[in-house]
Coordinates of C-alpha atoms and ligand atoms in Angstrom, one line a residue:
M109 CA 53.7 -64.5 -92.9
S110 CA 52.8 -64.5 -89.0
G111 CA 53.2 -61.8 -87.1
T112 CA 56.8 -59.9 -85.6
A113 CA 55.7 -58.4 -82.4
S114 CA 56.4 -60.3 -79.5
A115 CA 54.1 -60.7 -76.5
K116 CA 55.7 -58.4 -74.4
E117 CA 55.4 -55.5 -76.9
I118 CA 51.6 -55.9 -77.2
E119 CA 50.3 -54.2 -74.4
K120 CA 47.0 -54.0 -75.2
E121 CA 45.2 -52.7 -72.4
A122 CA 46.8 -49.6 -72.1
L123 CA 45.6 -48.8 -75.9
P124 CA 43.9 -46.2 -77.4
N125 CA 45.9 -43.7 -75.0
E126 CA 44.2 -40.9 -73.6
Q127 CA 43.8 -39.0 -77.0
G128 CA 42.2 -41.9 -78.1
R129 CA 44.9 -43.1 -80.2
F130 CA 46.3 -46.3 -81.2
G131 CA 49.8 -45.6 -82.0
D132 CA 49.1 -43.0 -85.0
F133 CA 45.7 -44.2 -85.3
G134 CA 42.8 -43.3 -84.1
G135 CA 42.1 -40.3 -82.8
C136 CA 39.2 -37.6 -82.2
Y137 CA 38.8 -35.5 -85.5
V138 CA 35.4 -34.0 -85.2
P139 CA 33.7 -30.0 -85.0
E140 CA 34.5 -28.4 -81.9
T141 CA 30.4 -29.0 -80.7
L142 CA 31.3 -32.4 -80.2
M143 CA 34.2 -32.6 -78.6
T144 CA 32.3 -32.5 -75.4
A145 CA 29.6 -34.8 -76.1
L146 CA 32.3 -37.5 -77.1
K147 CA 34.4 -36.5 -73.4
D148 CA 31.1 -37.0 -71.9
L149 CA 30.5 -40.2 -73.1
G150 CA 33.7 -41.6 -73.0
D151 CA 34.0 -40.3 -69.1
E152 CA 30.4 -42.2 -68.5
Y153 CA 31.6 -45.0 -70.2
E154 CA 34.4 -45.4 -67.6
R155 CA 32.0 -45.4 -65.1
A156 CA 29.4 -47.9 -66.2
K157 CA 32.5 -50.6 -67.4
A158 CA 33.6 -50.3 -63.4
D159 CA 29.9 -50.6 -62.3
P160 CA 28.7 -53.9 -61.4
E161 CA 24.9 -53.1 -61.9
F162 CA 25.2 -51.9 -65.3
Q163 CA 27.6 -54.7 -66.3
S164 CA 24.9 -57.1 -64.9
E165 CA 21.9 -55.7 -67.0
L166 CA 24.5 -56.1 -69.9
A167 CA 25.0 -59.8 -69.1
F168 CA 21.6 -60.3 -68.6
L169 CA 20.0 -58.9 -71.9
L170 CA 23.1 -60.6 -73.6
K171 CA 21.9 -63.5 -72.4
E172 CA 18.0 -63.2 -72.1
F173 CA 17.8 -61.1 -74.8
A174 CA 20.2 -61.7 -77.6
G175 CA 21.1 -65.2 -76.8
R176 CA 24.5 -65.5 -75.4
P177 CA 26.9 -67.5 -75.0
T178 CA 27.1 -68.7 -78.7
G179 CA 28.4 -72.1 -79.3
L180 CA 31.8 -72.8 -80.6
Y181 CA 30.8 -75.7 -83.3
Y182 CA 33.3 -78.3 -84.8
A183 CA 32.7 -77.9 -88.8
E184 CA 33.6 -81.8 -89.1
R185 CA 32.3 -82.5 -92.6
L186 CA 33.9 -79.4 -93.9
T187 CA 36.7 -80.2 -91.9
E188 CA 37.0 -83.9 -93.6
E189 CA 36.6 -82.4 -96.8
L190 CA 39.6 -80.0 -96.6
G191 CA 42.1 -82.9 -95.0
G192 CA 43.4 -80.3 -92.9
A193 CA 43.2 -78.4 -90.0
R194 CA 40.2 -79.1 -87.4
I195 CA 37.6 -75.9 -88.1
Y196 CA 35.8 -74.3 -85.5
F197 CA 32.9 -71.8 -85.6
K198 CA 32.1 -69.1 -83.6
R199 CA 28.1 -69.0 -83.9
E200 CA 27.4 -65.0 -84.0
D201 CA 24.8 -65.8 -86.5
L202 CA 22.6 -67.9 -84.1
L203 CA 22.6 -64.5 -82.0
H204 CA 18.8 -62.5 -82.2
T205 CA 18.7 -60.3 -85.4
G206 CA 21.2 -62.8 -86.9
A207 CA 24.5 -61.4 -86.5
H208 CA 27.0 -60.2 -84.0
K209 CA 26.0 -56.3 -84.4
I210 CA 23.6 -56.6 -81.1
N211 CA 26.3 -57.3 -78.7
N212 CA 27.2 -53.8 -79.8
A213 CA 23.9 -52.3 -80.1
I214 CA 22.1 -53.6 -76.6
G215 CA 25.7 -52.2 -74.8
Q216 CA 25.6 -48.8 -76.2
A217 CA 21.7 -48.3 -75.5
L218 CA 22.5 -49.1 -71.9
L219 CA 24.9 -46.7 -72.2
A220 CA 22.4 -44.3 -73.4
K221 CA 19.7 -44.6 -71.0
R222 CA 22.7 -44.1 -68.5
M223 CA 23.0 -41.0 -69.6
G224 CA 19.4 -40.2 -69.4
K225 CA 19.2 -39.8 -73.2
K226 CA 15.9 -40.7 -74.8
R227 CA 16.5 -40.5 -78.5
I228 CA 18.6 -42.9 -80.6
I229 CA 20.2 -42.2 -84.0
A230 CA 22.0 -44.7 -86.0
E231 CA 23.5 -45.2 -89.7
T232 CA 23.0 -48.3 -91.7
G233 CA 24.4 -49.7 -95.3
A234 CA 22.6 -53.1 -96.2
G235 CA 20.5 -52.3 -92.8
Q236 CA 22.0 -55.1 -90.3
H237 CA 23.1 -52.7 -88.2
G238 CA 19.7 -50.5 -88.4
V239 CA 17.8 -53.3 -87.6
A240 CA 20.1 -54.7 -84.6
T241 CA 19.5 -50.8 -83.4
A242 CA 16.1 -50.4 -84.0
T243 CA 15.2 -53.9 -81.9
V244 CA 16.9 -52.9 -79.2
C245 CA 15.4 -49.5 -79.3
A246 CA 11.9 -51.1 -79.2
K247 CA 13.0 -53.2 -76.2
M248 CA 14.2 -50.5 -74.2
G249 CA 11.4 -47.6 -75.2
L250 CA 14.1 -45.5 -76.5
E251 CA 13.1 -43.1 -79.7
C252 CA 15.2 -44.6 -82.8
V253 CA 15.9 -42.1 -85.8
V254 CA 17.8 -44.6 -88.8
Y255 CA 19.9 -42.5 -91.1
M256 CA 20.3 -44.9 -94.9
G257 CA 21.2 -43.8 -98.0
S258 CA 18.2 -43.9 -100.7
V259 CA 20.1 -46.4 -103.1
D260 CA 20.6 -48.7 -99.7
M261 CA 16.9 -48.4 -98.7
E262 CA 15.9 -49.5 -102.3
R263 CA 18.3 -52.7 -102.1
Q264 CA 16.9 -53.4 -98.5
K265 CA 13.5 -52.5 -98.4
L266 CA 12.8 -55.9 -96.3
N267 CA 15.0 -54.1 -93.7
V268 CA 13.5 -51.1 -94.3
F269 CA 10.2 -52.4 -93.1
R270 CA 12.0 -54.3 -90.2
M271 CA 13.4 -51.6 -88.8
E272 CA 10.0 -49.4 -89.3
L273 CA 7.9 -53.0 -87.6
C274 CA 9.9 -52.0 -84.5
G275 CA 8.9 -48.4 -84.5
A276 CA 11.9 -46.7 -85.7
E277 CA 11.9 -43.7 -88.2
V278 CA 14.1 -44.4 -91.0
R279 CA 15.4 -41.2 -93.4
G280 CA 16.5 -41.8 -96.3
V281 CA 19.8 -39.5 -97.2
D282 CA 20.0 -38.1 -100.9
S283 CA 23.5 -36.9 -100.8
G284 CA 26.6 -38.2 -102.7
Q285 CA 26.7 -41.5 -103.6
K286 CA 23.4 -41.9 -101.7
T287 CA 25.3 -44.9 -99.7
L288 CA 26.5 -45.6 -96.3
K289 CA 29.1 -42.8 -96.2
D290 CA 26.3 -40.2 -96.8
A291 CA 24.4 -41.6 -94.1
V292 CA 27.1 -41.2 -91.5
N293 CA 27.5 -37.8 -92.5
E294 CA 23.8 -37.3 -91.8
A295 CA 24.0 -38.8 -88.7
M296 CA 26.9 -36.8 -87.7
R297 CA 24.9 -33.4 -88.6
D298 CA 21.7 -34.6 -86.7
W299 CA 24.2 -35.3 -83.5
V300 CA 25.7 -32.1 -83.7
T301 CA 22.0 -30.4 -83.4
N302 CA 20.5 -33.0 -81.0
V303 CA 23.3 -33.9 -78.9
R304 CA 21.6 -33.2 -75.6
D305 CA 19.1 -35.7 -75.5
T306 CA 20.2 -37.9 -78.2
H307 CA 23.1 -40.5 -78.6
Y308 CA 24.7 -42.0 -81.6
I309 CA 25.1 -46.1 -81.6
L310 CA 27.9 -46.4 -84.1
G311 CA 27.5 -49.7 -85.8
S312 CA 31.3 -50.6 -86.2
A313 CA 35.0 -49.9 -84.5
L314 CA 35.3 -47.0 -86.4
G315 CA 34.9 -43.4 -86.1
A316 CA 36.1 -40.7 -83.4
H317 CA 37.3 -41.7 -79.9
P318 CA 35.9 -43.5 -77.7
Y319 CA 33.9 -45.3 -80.2
P320 CA 36.5 -47.9 -81.5
M321 CA 37.5 -48.7 -78.2
M322 CA 33.8 -48.9 -76.6
V323 CA 32.5 -51.0 -79.8
R324 CA 35.5 -53.4 -79.5
D325 CA 35.0 -53.5 -75.5
F326 CA 31.1 -54.4 -75.9
H327 CA 32.4 -57.3 -78.3
R328 CA 35.2 -58.8 -76.6
V329 CA 32.6 -61.1 -75.1
I330 CA 32.9 -63.2 -78.6
G331 CA 36.5 -64.1 -77.5
Q332 CA 36.1 -64.3 -73.7
E333 CA 33.6 -66.9 -74.8
V334 CA 35.9 -68.9 -77.2
R335 CA 38.7 -69.1 -74.9
A336 CA 36.7 -71.3 -72.3
E337 CA 34.8 -73.6 -75.5
I338 CA 38.0 -74.2 -77.0
M339 CA 39.4 -75.1 -73.8
E340 CA 36.8 -77.5 -73.2
K341 CA 36.5 -79.2 -76.4
E342 CA 40.4 -79.2 -77.4
G343 CA 42.0 -78.5 -74.2
R344 CA 44.2 -76.1 -75.8
L345 CA 44.1 -73.0 -77.7
P346 CA 43.8 -72.4 -81.3
N347 CA 46.8 -72.2 -83.6
E348 CA 44.9 -69.8 -86.2
M349 CA 42.2 -67.2 -85.8
I350 CA 40.1 -66.1 -88.6
A351 CA 37.6 -63.2 -88.9
C352 CA 36.4 -60.8 -92.2
V353 CA 37.1 -57.0 -91.4
G354 CA 34.7 -54.4 -92.4
G355 CA 34.8 -51.8 -90.4
G356 CA 36.5 -54.2 -87.8
S357 CA 34.6 -55.2 -84.8
N358 CA 33.6 -59.1 -85.0
A359 CA 37.3 -59.4 -85.8
I360 CA 38.5 -57.0 -82.8
G361 CA 35.9 -58.4 -80.8
L362 CA 37.4 -62.1 -81.3
F363 CA 40.7 -61.3 -81.0
Y364 CA 41.2 -58.8 -78.4
E365 CA 41.3 -61.8 -75.8
F366 CA 44.5 -63.6 -78.0
L367 CA 46.6 -60.4 -78.8
D368 CA 49.2 -61.3 -76.0
E369 CA 49.2 -65.3 -77.0
P370 CA 52.2 -64.9 -79.7
D371 CA 51.7 -68.1 -80.8
I372 CA 48.2 -67.7 -82.3
R373 CA 48.3 -66.8 -85.8
L374 CA 45.1 -64.0 -86.1
V375 CA 44.1 -63.0 -89.8
G376 CA 41.4 -60.4 -90.7
V377 CA 39.7 -61.1 -94.5
E378 CA 39.1 -57.7 -95.9
A379 CA 36.5 -57.6 -99.5
G380 CA 38.5 -58.2 -102.7
G381 CA 35.4 -57.5 -104.5
H382 CA 36.4 -58.1 -108.3
G383 CA 40.2 -58.0 -107.4
I384 CA 42.2 -55.4 -106.3
K385 CA 42.0 -52.4 -109.0
Q386 CA 40.8 -49.3 -108.6
G387 CA 37.3 -49.0 -107.3
E388 CA 36.5 -52.3 -107.7
H389 CA 37.1 -53.8 -103.8
A390 CA 37.5 -52.6 -100.4
A391 CA 40.5 -53.9 -99.2
R392 CA 42.0 -51.0 -97.3
F393 CA 45.1 -52.3 -97.1
E394 CA 45.8 -53.6 -100.3
G395 CA 46.6 -49.7 -101.7
G396 CA 44.8 -47.7 -99.0
R397 CA 46.6 -44.8 -97.6
L398 CA 46.7 -43.1 -94.1
G399 CA 43.6 -40.4 -93.7
V400 CA 41.3 -38.8 -91.8
L401 CA 37.7 -39.9 -92.7
Q402 CA 34.6 -39.5 -90.0
G403 CA 36.0 -39.0 -87.1
C404 CA 39.4 -41.0 -87.3
K405 CA 42.9 -41.7 -88.5
T406 CA 43.7 -44.7 -90.2
Y407 CA 44.1 -46.6 -93.5
I408 CA 41.5 -45.1 -96.3
L409 CA 40.7 -45.7 -100.2
Q410 CA 41.3 -42.2 -101.5
N411 CA 43.0 -41.2 -104.7
D412 CA 45.9 -38.5 -105.0
D413 CA 43.7 -35.8 -104.1
G414 CA 42.1 -37.3 -101.1
Q415 CA 39.1 -38.0 -102.7
I416 CA 37.7 -41.2 -101.6
E417 CA 37.2 -43.9 -103.9
L418 CA 34.7 -45.8 -105.0
T419 CA 34.4 -49.0 -103.4
H420 CA 32.9 -52.6 -104.4
S421 CA 32.0 -56.0 -102.4
I422 CA 29.7 -58.5 -103.1
S423 CA 28.8 -58.1 -99.2
A424 CA 27.1 -54.4 -98.0
G425 CA 28.5 -55.0 -94.5
L426 CA 32.2 -54.7 -95.9
D427 CA 31.9 -51.9 -98.3
Y428 CA 33.5 -49.4 -96.4
A429 CA 36.5 -47.0 -97.4
A430 CA 38.2 -47.0 -93.7
I431 CA 39.2 -49.4 -91.8
G432 CA 38.9 -49.5 -87.9
P433 CA 42.1 -47.8 -86.5
E434 CA 43.2 -50.8 -84.1
H435 CA 43.3 -52.8 -86.8
A436 CA 45.4 -50.3 -88.7
Y437 CA 47.9 -50.4 -85.6
Y438 CA 47.8 -54.1 -85.1
R439 CA 48.7 -54.7 -88.9
D440 CA 51.6 -51.8 -88.7
I441 CA 53.1 -54.1 -85.5
G442 CA 52.7 -57.0 -87.4
R443 CA 50.2 -58.7 -84.9
I444 CA 47.7 -59.2 -87.0
D445 CA 48.0 -60.3 -90.8
Y446 CA 45.1 -59.2 -93.5
A447 CA 44.1 -61.0 -96.5
Y448 CA 41.1 -60.6 -98.6
A449 CA 38.5 -62.6 -100.9
T450 CA 37.0 -61.7 -103.8
D451 CA 33.6 -61.9 -104.5
D452 CA 34.0 -65.3 -107.1
E453 CA 35.5 -67.1 -103.9
V454 CA 33.3 -65.9 -101.4
L455 CA 30.2 -67.4 -104.3
E456 CA 32.2 -70.5 -104.2
A457 CA 32.7 -70.8 -100.4
F458 CA 28.8 -69.6 -99.6
K459 CA 27.9 -73.4 -101.6
V460 CA 30.7 -75.1 -99.9
L461 CA 29.4 -74.3 -96.4
C462 CA 25.7 -74.9 -97.5
R463 CA 26.1 -78.1 -98.8
T464 CA 28.6 -79.5 -95.7
E465 CA 27.3 -78.3 -93.3
G466 CA 24.0 -77.0 -93.4
I467 CA 24.7 -73.7 -92.7
I468 CA 24.1 -70.3 -94.8
P469 CA 26.5 -68.1 -93.5
A470 CA 26.0 -64.2 -94.4
L471 CA 28.3 -63.0 -97.1
E472 CA 30.6 -60.7 -94.9
S473 CA 31.2 -63.8 -92.8
T474 CA 32.0 -66.0 -95.8
H475 CA 35.1 -64.0 -96.6
A476 CA 36.9 -65.5 -93.7
L477 CA 35.5 -68.8 -94.8
A478 CA 36.6 -68.4 -98.2
Y479 CA 40.0 -67.8 -96.7
T480 CA 40.0 -70.5 -94.0
I481 CA 39.0 -73.0 -97.0
K482 CA 42.3 -72.5 -98.7
R483 CA 44.3 -72.3 -95.6
A484 CA 42.6 -75.5 -93.6
P485 CA 44.7 -77.6 -96.2
E486 CA 48.1 -75.7 -95.4
L487 CA 48.0 -76.7 -92.1
A488 CA 48.3 -80.2 -90.2
K489 CA 45.4 -82.4 -89.2
D490 CA 46.1 -81.6 -85.4
Q491 CA 45.9 -77.8 -85.7
V492 CA 43.0 -75.7 -84.8
I493 CA 41.2 -72.9 -86.7
V494 CA 38.7 -71.0 -85.4
M495 CA 37.0 -68.6 -87.6
N496 CA 34.3 -66.1 -86.4
L497 CA 30.7 -66.8 -88.1
S498 CA 29.8 -63.2 -87.8
G499 CA 26.0 -63.5 -89.3
R500 CA 23.5 -65.7 -91.4
G501 CA 22.8 -65.5 -94.4
D502 CA 19.4 -65.7 -94.9
K503 CA 19.3 -61.6 -95.9
D504 CA 21.7 -63.0 -98.8
V505 CA 19.9 -65.7 -100.1
N506 CA 18.2 -63.4 -102.8
Q507 CA 21.3 -61.9 -104.0
V508 CA 23.1 -65.6 -104.3
A509 CA 20.1 -67.1 -105.9
Q510 CA 20.6 -63.7 -108.7
F511 CA 24.6 -64.2 -109.2
L512 CA 23.8 -68.2 -109.5
G513 CA 21.4 -67.3 -112.1
H514 CA 18.3 -68.8 -110.1
D515 CA 15.2 -67.6 -110.2
V516 CA 13.3 -66.9 -106.9
Ligands
PLP1576 C1 28.1 -55.4 -90.0 C2 28.3 -56.8 -90.6 C3 30.2 -57.4 -90.6 C4 31.0 -56.2 -90.9 O1 31.3 -55.3 -89.6 P1 32.6 -55.8 -88.9 O2 32.5 -54.5 -87.6 O3 33.8 -55.5 -89.2 O4 32.3 -56.9 -88.1 C5 30.8 -58.7 -90.6 N1 29.8 -59.6 -90.6 C6 28.2 -59.3 -90.6 C7 27.1 -60.4 -90.5 C8 27.9 -58.2 -90.5 O5 26.5 -58.1 -90.2

């Protein structure tokens, strides 16, 4: 089961290459008009990365505004109940706006300011990335437009209101299925038209180069903190690390620091929905095929004609037909393992965590939890698992109540 690639084979610092490729995956499949913008963005990002002033401003905002560092929490009662490996949670759920997404929103907003761009656009599905972006734009005095499918707007009225409170304009998208994929298309259209004064804050480790690399880098702090924290608490590195994978940003943020530690098993958990049947899930590595979607080449759930398949997950944040290209690469070389959790397993795991630890997890993060609950009893008691608790579940409580037949 565990990865077959040796540490020597993993030259993570060299990836992506100049063309934005991770092996066969990634790249830059966009209209001509955006090529210059992406090139400029990549160049500016390289300069910012090497600029101590940018790095110190970023560190300041992550600490004072977002609430970093987040803790690494030993889940003692859950560990005892399962009777296997010692389980730790990286508490990204305690960040401002409730999830890891703010790490990337802060980084990209700072980059936009550096480039003199005063207008920000973003896309959002469930609204989490939209809220993080609107929040950061309010903080930095940037104009903010968020594209959101009109079906999602109806489902996530509270998040629409949150964004509006922060001064953002939420534009409903009525094309296609009126959900995330359509919102991304609309955001790209806006960017093509307004690229001179506008920066597009993409919300996951997806899309055209340099986004997958840049978003990963803004989340690398998660794994860097974990290394120091687990050394302090356990005096050694973990045996396994587990994270849920939508586009893949929280997972790569946790894993990146440990890719060249061959003894650590890394596991990404996708959304198994109602089970692995066509149109009923969002597990790209269960039947997805190589293709190009919204700027990059990666594994995509599509039919024989290349039409994007319907996807389903109990959690909107994992409900997307494509996976980040870096994950596709590490899956192909055998460095990261992938599993999936179904909606039913997720609901069960959600209840277990509330009951044993008094923590209400986001349904996205609960996919990683469902796998952790299965896995921990298979490992000895002296083994250590670190799981990324990517977000809190306040946003999901209503939905869970409905599923469980509670009237709230
Ligand atoms: C958006 C979201 C995810 C999925 O996005 P990734 O880019 O795969 O991390 C996971 N967890 C939470 C809490 C989210 O809000």
